[in-house]
CSV table of C-alpha atoms in Angstrom, one decimal:
chain,number,residue,atom,x,y,z
A,10,ALA,CA,10.6,-10.2,-10.2
A,11,GLN,CA,8.0,-7.6,-10.6
A,12,SER,CA,8.0,-3.8,-11.1
A,13,VAL,CA,5.5,-1.0,-11.6
A,14,THR,CA,6.1,2.3,-13.3
A,15,GLN,CA,3.2,5.0,-12.8
A,16,LEU,CA,4.1,7.3,-15.8
A,17,ASP,CA,3.0,10.6,-14.4
A,18,SER,CA,3.8,11.8,-10.8
A,19,HIS,CA,1.2,14.6,-11.0
A,20,VAL,CA,-2.1,14.8,-13.0
A,21,SER,CA,-4.3,17.9,-13.2
A,22,VAL,CA,-7.9,17.9,-14.4
A,23,SER,CA,-10.9,20.1,-14.1
A,24,GLU,CA,-14.0,18.8,-12.4
A,25,GLY,CA,-16.2,17.2,-14.9
A,26,THR,CA,-13.4,16.2,-17.4
A,27,PRO,CA,-12.2,12.7,-17.7
A,28,VAL,CA,-9.3,11.1,-15.6
A,29,LEU,CA,-6.5,9.0,-17.1
A,30,LEU,CA,-3.7,7.7,-14.5
A,31,ARG,CA,-1.2,5.5,-16.5
A,32,CYS,CA,0.5,2.5,-15.1
A,33,ASN,CA,2.9,-0.1,-16.8
A,34,TYR,CA,4.1,-3.3,-15.2
A,35,SER,CA,6.6,-5.9,-15.4
A,36,SER,CA,6.1,-9.5,-14.0
A,37,SER,CA,7.7,-12.7,-14.3
A,38,TYR,CA,4.4,-14.5,-13.6
A,39,SER,CA,0.9,-14.0,-14.3
A,40,PRO,CA,0.1,-10.9,-12.4
A,41,SER,CA,-2.9,-9.7,-10.1
A,42,LEU,CA,-2.9,-6.0,-10.3
A,43,PHE,CA,-4.6,-3.4,-8.1
A,44,TRP,CA,-5.2,0.4,-7.8
A,45,TYR,CA,-5.3,2.0,-4.4
A,46,VAL,CA,-6.3,5.5,-3.5
A,47,GLN,CA,-4.9,7.6,-0.4
A,48,HIS,CA,-6.2,10.9,0.9
A,49,PRO,CA,-3.9,13.0,2.6
A,50,ASN,CA,-2.6,11.4,5.9
A,51,LYS,CA,-4.8,8.5,5.5
A,52,GLY,CA,-4.5,4.7,5.0
A,53,LEU,CA,-4.9,3.2,1.5
A,54,GLN,CA,-8.1,2.2,0.3
A,55,LEU,CA,-8.6,-0.4,-2.6
A,56,LEU,CA,-10.3,1.0,-5.7
A,57,LEU,CA,-10.3,-2.1,-7.9
A,58,LYS,CA,-8.3,-5.2,-8.5
A,59,TYR,CA,-7.7,-7.5,-11.6
A,60,THR,CA,-7.1,-11.2,-11.1
A,61,SER,CA,-7.6,-13.3,-14.3
A,62,ALA,CA,-11.4,-12.8,-15.1
A,63,ALA,CA,-12.7,-9.9,-17.2
A,64,THR,CA,-9.8,-7.5,-18.6
A,65,LEU,CA,-11.9,-4.5,-17.8
A,66,VAL,CA,-12.5,-4.0,-14.2
A,67,LYS,CA,-14.9,-1.8,-12.5
A,68,GLY,CA,-14.2,-0.4,-9.1
A,69,ILE,CA,-15.7,2.0,-6.6
A,70,ASN,CA,-16.6,5.7,-7.3
A,71,GLY,CA,-16.9,5.2,-11.1
A,72,PHE,CA,-13.3,4.3,-11.6
A,73,GLU,CA,-12.3,1.5,-14.1
A,74,ALA,CA,-9.0,-0.1,-15.3
A,75,GLU,CA,-8.2,-2.3,-18.4
A,76,PHE,CA,-5.7,-4.8,-18.2
A,77,LYS,CA,-3.7,-5.1,-21.6
A,78,LYS,CA,-1.4,-7.7,-21.6
A,79,SER,CA,0.2,-7.0,-24.9
A,80,GLU,CA,1.2,-3.5,-23.5
A,81,THR,CA,1.9,-4.5,-20.1
A,82,SER,CA,-0.4,-1.9,-18.9
A,83,PHE,CA,-3.3,-1.3,-16.4
A,84,HIS,CA,-4.3,2.2,-16.8
A,85,LEU,CA,-7.0,3.8,-14.5
A,86,THR,CA,-9.8,5.9,-16.0
A,87,LYS,CA,-12.9,7.9,-14.8
A,88,PRO,CA,-15.2,9.6,-17.2
A,89,SER,CA,-15.9,12.7,-15.0
A,90,ALA,CA,-13.7,13.8,-12.3
A,91,HIS,CA,-15.2,15.2,-8.9
A,92,MET,CA,-13.4,17.4,-6.4
A,93,SER,CA,-13.4,14.6,-3.9
A,94,ASP,CA,-11.2,12.4,-6.3
A,95,ALA,CA,-8.2,14.6,-5.5
A,96,ALA,CA,-5.8,12.2,-3.8
A,97,GLU,CA,-2.8,10.0,-4.5
A,98,TYR,CA,-3.3,6.9,-6.5
A,99,PHE,CA,-1.0,3.6,-6.4
A,100,CYS,CA,-0.9,0.9,-8.9
A,101,VAL,CA,0.3,-2.4,-7.4
A,102,VAL,CA,1.4,-5.7,-8.9
A,103,THR,CA,2.0,-9.1,-7.5
A,104,PRO,CA,2.2,-12.5,-8.9
A,105,ARG,CA,-1.0,-14.5,-8.5
A,106,GLY,CA,-1.0,-16.4,-5.3
A,107,TYR,CA,1.8,-14.3,-3.6
A,108,SER,CA,1.0,-12.1,-0.6
A,109,THR,CA,3.6,-9.4,-0.8
A,110,LEU,CA,3.0,-6.5,-3.2
A,111,THR,CA,5.0,-4.2,-5.3
A,112,PHE,CA,3.9,-0.7,-5.3
A,113,GLY,CA,4.4,2.1,-7.9
A,114,LYS,CA,5.5,5.5,-6.6
A,115,GLY,CA,2.2,7.1,-6.9
A,116,THR,CA,0.4,9.6,-9.0
A,117,MET,CA,-1.0,12.8,-7.4
A,118,LEU,CA,-4.5,13.7,-8.9
A,119,LEU,CA,-5.2,17.5,-8.7
A,120,VAL,CA,-8.8,18.4,-9.4
A,121,SER,CA,-9.6,22.1,-10.0
A,122,PRO,CA,-13.1,23.6,-9.9
B,136,ASP,CA,-16.7,-2.7,13.5
B,137,GLY,CA,-14.0,-4.5,11.6
B,138,GLY,CA,-10.7,-3.1,10.6
B,139,ILE,CA,-7.2,-2.2,11.5
B,140,THR,CA,-6.1,0.1,14.2
B,141,GLN,CA,-2.7,1.9,14.5
B,142,SER,CA,-1.6,3.9,17.4
B,143,PRO,CA,-0.6,6.5,18.0
B,144,LYS,CA,-1.6,8.8,15.0
B,145,TYR,CA,1.5,11.1,15.6
B,146,LEU,CA,4.7,10.2,17.6
B,147,PHE,CA,7.8,12.0,18.3
B,148,ARG,CA,10.9,10.6,19.3
B,149,LYS,CA,14.4,11.9,20.3
B,150,GLU,CA,17.5,10.7,18.4
B,151,GLY,CA,18.9,7.4,20.0
B,152,GLN,CA,15.5,6.3,21.3
B,153,ASN,CA,13.8,3.0,20.4
B,154,VAL,CA,10.0,3.5,19.6
B,155,THR,CA,7.1,0.9,19.2
B,156,LEU,CA,4.2,1.3,16.8
B,157,SER,CA,1.0,-0.6,17.4
B,158,CYS,CA,-1.1,-2.4,14.9
B,159,GLU,CA,-4.0,-4.3,15.8
B,160,GLN,CA,-6.6,-6.0,13.5
B,161,ASN,CA,-10.0,-7.8,13.9
B,162,LEU,CA,-10.4,-9.1,10.6
B,163,ASN,CA,-9.2,-12.7,11.4
B,164,HIS,CA,-6.4,-12.3,8.9
B,165,ASP,CA,-3.5,-14.5,9.0
B,166,ALA,CA,-1.1,-12.2,7.3
B,167,MET,CA,0.2,-8.8,8.4
B,168,TYR,CA,2.7,-6.2,6.9
B,169,TRP,CA,4.5,-3.0,7.8
B,170,TYR,CA,5.1,-0.5,5.2
B,171,ARG,CA,7.3,2.8,5.3
B,172,GLN,CA,5.8,5.7,3.1
B,173,ASP,CA,8.1,8.5,2.1
B,174,PRO,CA,7.1,11.5,-0.3
B,175,GLY,CA,7.4,10.5,-3.9
B,176,GLN,CA,8.7,6.8,-3.1
B,177,GLY,CA,5.5,4.9,-2.9
B,178,LEU,CA,5.3,2.1,-0.1
B,179,ARG,CA,8.3,0.1,0.9
B,180,LEU,CA,7.9,-3.2,2.7
B,181,ILE,CA,9.7,-3.4,6.1
B,182,TYR,CA,8.5,-6.8,7.4
B,183,TYR,CA,5.8,-9.2,6.9
B,184,SER,CA,4.4,-12.2,8.8
B,185,GLN,CA,2.0,-15.0,7.3
B,186,ILE,CA,1.5,-16.8,10.6
B,187,VAL,CA,1.8,-16.4,14.2
B,188,ASN,CA,5.3,-16.6,15.5
B,189,ASP,CA,6.9,-16.4,12.1
B,190,PHE,CA,7.9,-13.2,10.2
B,191,GLN,CA,10.1,-12.3,7.2
B,192,LYS,CA,12.3,-9.2,6.3
B,193,GLY,CA,11.0,-7.1,3.6
B,194,ASP,CA,13.1,-4.6,1.3
B,195,ILE,CA,14.1,-2.2,4.1
B,196,ALA,CA,14.2,-4.2,7.4
B,197,GLU,CA,17.4,-2.7,8.8
B,198,GLY,CA,17.0,-0.8,12.0
B,199,TYR,CA,13.6,-2.3,12.5
B,200,SER,CA,12.2,-5.3,14.5
B,201,VAL,CA,8.8,-7.0,14.9
B,202,SER,CA,7.0,-9.6,16.8
B,203,ARG,CA,4.0,-11.7,16.2
B,204,GLU,CA,2.8,-13.4,19.4
B,205,LYS,CA,-0.8,-13.0,18.7
B,206,LYS,CA,-2.8,-13.3,15.4
B,207,GLU,CA,-4.3,-9.8,16.0
B,208,SER,CA,-1.1,-7.9,16.8
B,209,PHE,CA,1.8,-6.9,14.9
B,210,PRO,CA,3.9,-4.3,16.6
B,211,LEU,CA,6.9,-2.6,14.8
B,212,THR,CA,9.9,-1.3,16.8
B,213,VAL,CA,12.0,1.4,15.3
B,214,THR,CA,15.5,1.2,16.7
B,215,SER,CA,18.2,3.7,17.3
B,216,ALA,CA,20.0,1.9,14.3
B,217,GLN,CA,17.6,3.1,11.7
B,218,LYS,CA,19.4,6.1,10.3
B,219,ASN,CA,16.5,8.2,9.0
B,220,PRO,CA,13.2,7.1,10.8
B,221,THR,CA,11.1,10.1,10.0
B,222,ALA,CA,8.3,8.8,8.0
B,223,PHE,CA,4.7,7.7,7.5
B,224,TYR,CA,4.2,4.0,8.6
B,225,LEU,CA,1.4,2.0,7.5
B,226,CYS,CA,0.2,-1.5,8.7
B,227,ALA,CA,-1.8,-3.7,6.5
B,228,SER,CA,-3.3,-7.3,6.7
B,229,SER,CA,-4.8,-9.8,4.4
B,230,THR,CA,-6.0,-13.4,4.0
B,231,SER,CA,-3.5,-15.9,3.3
B,232,PRO,CA,-3.0,-16.2,-0.6
B,233,THR,CA,-4.8,-19.0,-2.6
B,234,SER,CA,-3.5,-20.5,-5.7
B,235,GLY,CA,-4.4,-18.2,-8.6
B,236,GLY,CA,-6.1,-15.8,-6.3
B,237,ALA,CA,-5.6,-12.0,-5.8
B,238,THR,CA,-4.8,-11.2,-2.3
B,239,GLU,CA,-5.7,-7.6,-1.6
B,240,GLN,CA,-4.3,-5.8,1.5
B,241,PHE,CA,-6.4,-3.8,4.1
B,242,PHE,CA,-4.6,-0.9,5.4
B,243,GLY,CA,-4.7,0.9,8.9
B,244,PRO,CA,-4.8,4.7,9.1
B,245,GLY,CA,-1.1,5.1,9.6
B,246,THR,CA,1.4,6.5,12.3
B,247,ARG,CA,3.3,9.4,11.4
B,248,LEU,CA,6.8,9.3,13.2
B,249,THR,CA,9.0,12.3,13.6
B,250,VAL,CA,12.5,12.2,15.0
B,251,LEU,CA,13.4,15.4,16.8
C-alpha cells in the first residue's frame, strides 16, 4: 500500500522569495514520485518525476525536488517565486511499474506581490 | 495537436438523471483513467482501463459506470445512484507501465458537474 501526506494545505510567499512545499510518502515497494500543478479550473500538468536515477530531480519552470529515502520525503522547491506560480500542487506516489497513482490532498501556493 | 479533450466543460443535471461525460485522447495511450476532485480532498480514482474492452473499479466506483469500446474514448456515466455527484471530473491517460518505469499520466481540462 502507498500513501502521501502533504504537510501544508496552504503556503504563502512573497514574489522573489523561495518556495518549499513538503511531501512525505509511504510505499511498500520502490516508489515513483511525481509533482503536478493545477491552475484554477484546469487539468493537472506534470512538473517533475522521480524514478530511480538521480535523487535531485529538475522540472519545468525552475522547480526541483529531492528524493530522500531515509526521510521518506520528496519536497518541492523553487529559489524565487513568481506570481504565475500561484496554483495548487499535488504530490503523487506509485509503485514502480504500476499504472494507478495515489495523490496527496494538495497544497495551495499563494504568491503576493 | 495531441492531447486529451473532455466535454462539456460545465454540465448541469437535475437530481435523478444520468449524465455522461466525454473523454477522448489522441496520444495513442493504452491506459485511461477517471478521477473525481473535491476541494481539499485531492484526486480520487473512479475507474481505470488498461486496454480496450476492459476496465477496473477504483476507490470510489459506486454510482458510476464506464465503457471502453475504442482505444481513444473512455466515457463516464454518473448515475442517479451517485449520492453526491457535484464535483470536478478529470480524465487522464498514460502508456502502459513498464517494469521499473515511472508512468506519468496526462490530464484533460476537466468537466465541472453541478447537480441542481
